[in-house]
PDB file of C-alpha atoms and ligand atoms in Angstrom:
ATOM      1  CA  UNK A   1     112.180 106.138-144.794  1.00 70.00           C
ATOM      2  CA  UNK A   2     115.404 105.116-145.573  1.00 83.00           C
ATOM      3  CA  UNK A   3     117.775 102.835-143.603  1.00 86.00           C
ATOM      4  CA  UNK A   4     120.400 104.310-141.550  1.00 90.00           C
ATOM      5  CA  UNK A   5     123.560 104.404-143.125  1.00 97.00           C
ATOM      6  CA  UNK A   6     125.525 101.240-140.472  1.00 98.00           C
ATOM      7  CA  UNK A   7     129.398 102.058-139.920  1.00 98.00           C
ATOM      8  CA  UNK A   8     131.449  98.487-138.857  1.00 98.00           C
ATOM      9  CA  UNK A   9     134.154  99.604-135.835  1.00 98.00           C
ATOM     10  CA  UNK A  10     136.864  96.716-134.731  1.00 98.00           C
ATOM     11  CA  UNK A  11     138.008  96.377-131.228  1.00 98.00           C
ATOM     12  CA  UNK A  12     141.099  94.893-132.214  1.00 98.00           C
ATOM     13  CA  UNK A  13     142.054  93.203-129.199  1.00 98.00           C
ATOM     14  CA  UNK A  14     145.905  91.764-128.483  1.00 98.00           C
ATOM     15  CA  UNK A  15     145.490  90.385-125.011  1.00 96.00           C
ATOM     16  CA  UNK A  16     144.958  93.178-122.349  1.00 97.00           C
ATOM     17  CA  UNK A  17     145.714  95.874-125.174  1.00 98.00           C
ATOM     18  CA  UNK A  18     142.869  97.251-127.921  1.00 98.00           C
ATOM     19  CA  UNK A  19     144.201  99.464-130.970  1.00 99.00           C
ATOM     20  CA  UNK A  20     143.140 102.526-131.453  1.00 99.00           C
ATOM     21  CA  UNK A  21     143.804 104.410-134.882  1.00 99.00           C
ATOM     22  CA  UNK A  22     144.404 108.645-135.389  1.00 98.00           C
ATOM     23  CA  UNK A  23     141.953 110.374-137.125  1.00 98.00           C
ATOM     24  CA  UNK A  24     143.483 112.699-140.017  1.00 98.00           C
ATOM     25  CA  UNK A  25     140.404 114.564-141.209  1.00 97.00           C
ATOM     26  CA  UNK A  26     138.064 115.966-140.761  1.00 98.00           C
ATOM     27  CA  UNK A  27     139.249 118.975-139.252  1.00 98.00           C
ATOM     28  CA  UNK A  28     136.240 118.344-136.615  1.00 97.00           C
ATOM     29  CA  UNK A  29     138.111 115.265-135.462  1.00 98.00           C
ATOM     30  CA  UNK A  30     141.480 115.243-136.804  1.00 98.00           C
ATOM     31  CA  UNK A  31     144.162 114.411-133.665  1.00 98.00           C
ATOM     32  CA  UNK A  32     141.446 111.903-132.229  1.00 98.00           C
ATOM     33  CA  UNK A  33     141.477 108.586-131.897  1.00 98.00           C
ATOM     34  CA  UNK A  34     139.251 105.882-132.842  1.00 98.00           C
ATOM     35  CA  UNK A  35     138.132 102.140-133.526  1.00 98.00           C
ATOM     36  CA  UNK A  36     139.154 101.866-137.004  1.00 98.00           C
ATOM     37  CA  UNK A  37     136.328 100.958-139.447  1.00 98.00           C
ATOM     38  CA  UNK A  38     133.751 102.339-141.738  1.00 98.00           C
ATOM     39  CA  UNK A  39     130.675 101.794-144.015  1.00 98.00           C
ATOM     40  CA  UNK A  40     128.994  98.595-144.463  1.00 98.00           C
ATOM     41  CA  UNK A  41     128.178  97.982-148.389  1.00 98.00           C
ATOM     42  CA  UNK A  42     125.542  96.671-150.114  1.00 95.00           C
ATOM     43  CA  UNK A  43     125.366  92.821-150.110  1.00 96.00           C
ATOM     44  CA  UNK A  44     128.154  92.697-147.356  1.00 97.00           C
ATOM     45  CA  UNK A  45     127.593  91.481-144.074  1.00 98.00           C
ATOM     46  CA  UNK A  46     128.852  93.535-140.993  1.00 98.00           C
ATOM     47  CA  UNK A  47     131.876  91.165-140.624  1.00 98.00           C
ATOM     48  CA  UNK A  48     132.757  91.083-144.254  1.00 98.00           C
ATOM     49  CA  UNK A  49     133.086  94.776-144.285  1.00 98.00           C
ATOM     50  CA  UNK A  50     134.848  95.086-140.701  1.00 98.00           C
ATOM     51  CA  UNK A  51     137.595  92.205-142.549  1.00 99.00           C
ATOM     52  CA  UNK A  52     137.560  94.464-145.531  1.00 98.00           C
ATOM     53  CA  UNK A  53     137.768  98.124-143.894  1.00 98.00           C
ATOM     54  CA  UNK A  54     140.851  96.677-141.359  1.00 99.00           C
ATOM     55  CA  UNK A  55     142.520  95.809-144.619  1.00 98.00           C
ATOM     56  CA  UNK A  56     142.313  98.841-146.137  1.00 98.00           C
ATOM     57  CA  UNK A  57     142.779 101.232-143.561  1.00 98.00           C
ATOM     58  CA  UNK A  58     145.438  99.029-141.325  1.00 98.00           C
ATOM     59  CA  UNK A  59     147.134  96.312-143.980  1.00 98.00           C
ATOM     60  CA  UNK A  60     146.077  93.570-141.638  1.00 99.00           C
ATOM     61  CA  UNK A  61     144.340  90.095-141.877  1.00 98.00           C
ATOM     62  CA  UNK A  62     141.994  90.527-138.861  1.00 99.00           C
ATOM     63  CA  UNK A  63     139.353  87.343-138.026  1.00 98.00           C
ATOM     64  CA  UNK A  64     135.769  89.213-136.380  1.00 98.00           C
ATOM     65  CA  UNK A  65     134.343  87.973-132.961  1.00 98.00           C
ATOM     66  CA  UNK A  66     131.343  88.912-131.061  1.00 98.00           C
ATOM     67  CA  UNK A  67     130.052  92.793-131.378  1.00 98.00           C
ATOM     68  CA  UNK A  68     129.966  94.536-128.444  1.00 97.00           C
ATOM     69  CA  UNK A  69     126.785  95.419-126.442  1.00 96.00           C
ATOM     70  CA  UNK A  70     126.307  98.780-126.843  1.00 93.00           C
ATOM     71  CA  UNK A  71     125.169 100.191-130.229  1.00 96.00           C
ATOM     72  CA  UNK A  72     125.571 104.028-130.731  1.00 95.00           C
ATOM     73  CA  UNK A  73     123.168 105.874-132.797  1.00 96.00           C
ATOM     74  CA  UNK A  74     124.421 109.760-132.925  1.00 93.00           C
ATOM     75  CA  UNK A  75     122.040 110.358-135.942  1.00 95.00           C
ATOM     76  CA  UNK A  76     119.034 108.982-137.224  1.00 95.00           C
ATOM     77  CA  UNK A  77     120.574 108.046-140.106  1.00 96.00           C
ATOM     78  CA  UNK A  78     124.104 106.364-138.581  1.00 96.00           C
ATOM     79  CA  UNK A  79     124.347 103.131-137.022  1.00 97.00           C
ATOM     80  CA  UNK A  80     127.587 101.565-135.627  1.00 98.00           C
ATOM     81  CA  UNK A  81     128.213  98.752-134.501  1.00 98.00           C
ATOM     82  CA  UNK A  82     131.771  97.692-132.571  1.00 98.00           C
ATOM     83  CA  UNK A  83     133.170  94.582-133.432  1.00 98.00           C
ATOM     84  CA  UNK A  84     135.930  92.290-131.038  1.00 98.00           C
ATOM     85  CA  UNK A  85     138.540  91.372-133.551  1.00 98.00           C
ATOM     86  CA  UNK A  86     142.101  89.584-134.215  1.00 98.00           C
ATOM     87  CA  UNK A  87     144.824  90.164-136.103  1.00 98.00           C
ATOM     88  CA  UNK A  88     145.445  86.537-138.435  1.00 98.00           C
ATOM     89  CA  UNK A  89     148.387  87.921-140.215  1.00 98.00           C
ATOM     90  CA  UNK A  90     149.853  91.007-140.677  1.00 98.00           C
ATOM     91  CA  UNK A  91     151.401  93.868-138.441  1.00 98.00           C
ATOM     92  CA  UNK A  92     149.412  97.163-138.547  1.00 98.00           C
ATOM     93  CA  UNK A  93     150.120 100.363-139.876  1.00 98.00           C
ATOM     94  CA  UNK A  94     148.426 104.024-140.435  1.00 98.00           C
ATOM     95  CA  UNK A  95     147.616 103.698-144.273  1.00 98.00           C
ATOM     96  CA  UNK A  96     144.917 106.306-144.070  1.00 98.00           C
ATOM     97  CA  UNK A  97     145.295 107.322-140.141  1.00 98.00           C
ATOM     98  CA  UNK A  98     147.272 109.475-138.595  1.00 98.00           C
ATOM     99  CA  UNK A  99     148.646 106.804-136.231  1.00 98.00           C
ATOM    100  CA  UNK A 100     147.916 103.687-134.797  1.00 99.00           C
ATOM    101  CA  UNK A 101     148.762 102.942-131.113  1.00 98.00           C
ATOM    102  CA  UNK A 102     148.262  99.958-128.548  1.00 98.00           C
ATOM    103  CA  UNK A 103     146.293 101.107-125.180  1.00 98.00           C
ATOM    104  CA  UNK A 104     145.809  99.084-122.077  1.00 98.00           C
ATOM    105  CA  UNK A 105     142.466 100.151-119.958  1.00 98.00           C
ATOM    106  CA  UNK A 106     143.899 102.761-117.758  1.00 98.00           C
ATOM    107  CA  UNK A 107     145.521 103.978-121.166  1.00 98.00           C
ATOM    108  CA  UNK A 108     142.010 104.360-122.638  1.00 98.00           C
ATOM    109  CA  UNK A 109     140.591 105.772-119.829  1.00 98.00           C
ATOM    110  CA  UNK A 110     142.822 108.806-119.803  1.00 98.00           C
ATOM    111  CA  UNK A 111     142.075 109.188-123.446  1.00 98.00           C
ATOM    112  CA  UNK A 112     138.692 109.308-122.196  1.00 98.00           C
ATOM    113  CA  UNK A 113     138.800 111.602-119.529  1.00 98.00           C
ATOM    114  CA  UNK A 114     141.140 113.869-121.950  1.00 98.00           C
ATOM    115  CA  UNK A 115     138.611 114.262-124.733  1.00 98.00           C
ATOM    116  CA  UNK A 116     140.740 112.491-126.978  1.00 98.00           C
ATOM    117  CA  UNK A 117     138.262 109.904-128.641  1.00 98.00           C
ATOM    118  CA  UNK A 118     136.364 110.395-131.372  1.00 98.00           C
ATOM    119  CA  UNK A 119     132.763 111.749-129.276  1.00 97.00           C
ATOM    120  CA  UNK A 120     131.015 108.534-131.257  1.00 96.00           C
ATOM    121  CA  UNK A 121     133.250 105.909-130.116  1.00 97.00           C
ATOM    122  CA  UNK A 122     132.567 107.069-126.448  1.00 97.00           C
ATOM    123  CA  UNK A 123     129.601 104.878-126.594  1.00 96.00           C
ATOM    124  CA  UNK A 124     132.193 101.832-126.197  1.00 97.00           C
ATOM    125  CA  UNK A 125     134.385 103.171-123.743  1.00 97.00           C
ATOM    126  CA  UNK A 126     133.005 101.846-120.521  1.00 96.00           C
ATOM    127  CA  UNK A 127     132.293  98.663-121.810  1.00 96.00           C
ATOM    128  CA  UNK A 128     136.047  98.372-123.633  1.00 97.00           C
ATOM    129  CA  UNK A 129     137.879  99.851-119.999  1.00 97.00           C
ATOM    130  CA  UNK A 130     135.831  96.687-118.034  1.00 96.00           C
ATOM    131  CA  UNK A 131     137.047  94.121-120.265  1.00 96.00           C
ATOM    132  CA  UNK A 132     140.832  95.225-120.905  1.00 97.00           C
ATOM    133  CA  UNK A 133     141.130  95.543-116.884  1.00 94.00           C
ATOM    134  CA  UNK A 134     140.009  91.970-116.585  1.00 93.00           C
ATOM    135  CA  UNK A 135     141.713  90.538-119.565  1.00 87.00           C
TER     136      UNK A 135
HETATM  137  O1  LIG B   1     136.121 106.248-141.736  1.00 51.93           O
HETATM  138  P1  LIG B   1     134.910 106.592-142.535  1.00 51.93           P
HETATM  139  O2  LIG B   1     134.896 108.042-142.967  1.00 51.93           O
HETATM  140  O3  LIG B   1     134.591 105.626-143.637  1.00 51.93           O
HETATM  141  O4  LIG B   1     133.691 106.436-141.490  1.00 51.93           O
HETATM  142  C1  LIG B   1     132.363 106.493-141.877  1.00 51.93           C
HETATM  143  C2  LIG B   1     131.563 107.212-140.829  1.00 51.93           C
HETATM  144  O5  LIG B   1     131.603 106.525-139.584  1.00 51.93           O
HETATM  145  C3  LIG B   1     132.043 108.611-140.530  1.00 51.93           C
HETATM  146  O6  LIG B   1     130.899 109.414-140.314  1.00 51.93           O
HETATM  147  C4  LIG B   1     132.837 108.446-139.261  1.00 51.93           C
HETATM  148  O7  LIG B   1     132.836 109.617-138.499  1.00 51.93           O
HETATM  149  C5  LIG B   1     132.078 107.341-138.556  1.00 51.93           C
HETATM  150  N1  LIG B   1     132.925 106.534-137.656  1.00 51.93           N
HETATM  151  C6  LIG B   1     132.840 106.742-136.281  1.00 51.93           C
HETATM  152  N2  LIG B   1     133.599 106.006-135.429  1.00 51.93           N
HETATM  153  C7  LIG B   1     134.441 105.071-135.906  1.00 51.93           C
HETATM  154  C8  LIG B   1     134.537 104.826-137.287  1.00 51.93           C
HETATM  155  C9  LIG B   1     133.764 105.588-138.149  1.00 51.93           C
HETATM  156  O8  LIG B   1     132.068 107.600-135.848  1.00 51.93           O
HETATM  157  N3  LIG B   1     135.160 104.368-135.035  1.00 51.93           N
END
């Protein structure tokens, strides 16, 4: 059998604030927002990709904390993985997003409740709204 393909996410955290990042395509999810990231390569580790993918996709230096509990599984064959992350150096920007925007808990949770995060990245949601209310 072969492995399932495992996608890297960052929770870019800024204190009580997380970024979240536009999806532009695919039409399925275009307009919805998500924890920037993507596909782990061969002989990278999960952080080395998440450092990678967050400087491709936002032009930031980011450095990669813990991963977040939950791990969502939509498929059999995709894996991902959230990571807590910081911004070293840098200021971000949509280089292949839509937008990029800043959201405090109750922010998230109305994204939530609106249906306006990517359905795979719900997996994180409760756990993400806890910890920005607290932070
Ligand atoms: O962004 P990219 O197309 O490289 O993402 C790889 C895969 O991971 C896609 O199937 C995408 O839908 C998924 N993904 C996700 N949630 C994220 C980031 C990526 O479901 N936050």
């Amino acid at each position: 059998m072969t492995e399932p393909v495992l996608v890297v996410a960052g929770a870019v955290l800024d204190g009580h604030r997380m970024l979240l990042a536009q999806r532009d395509y695919p039409e399925a999810v275009a307009g919805l927002w998500e924890l920037p990231g993507g596909k782990v390569e061969s002989g990278e580790s999960p952080d080395q990709a998440l450092v990678r993918e967050l400087c491709e996709e936002l032009d930031v230096e980011v450095s990669v904390g813990a991963a977040l509990r939950d791990v969502v599984s939509p498929t059999d064959s995709l894996t991902l993985v959230a990571m807590r992350a910081e911004i070293v150096s840098g200021t971000p920007r949509a280089v292949e997003h839509r937008a990029l925007r800043w959201v405090d808990g109750t922010e998230l949770a109305h994204l939530v409740r609106d249906g306006a995060l990517v359905p795979n990245d719900l997996g994180w949601a409760h756990e993400m709204i806890a910890e920005l209310q607290v932070r």
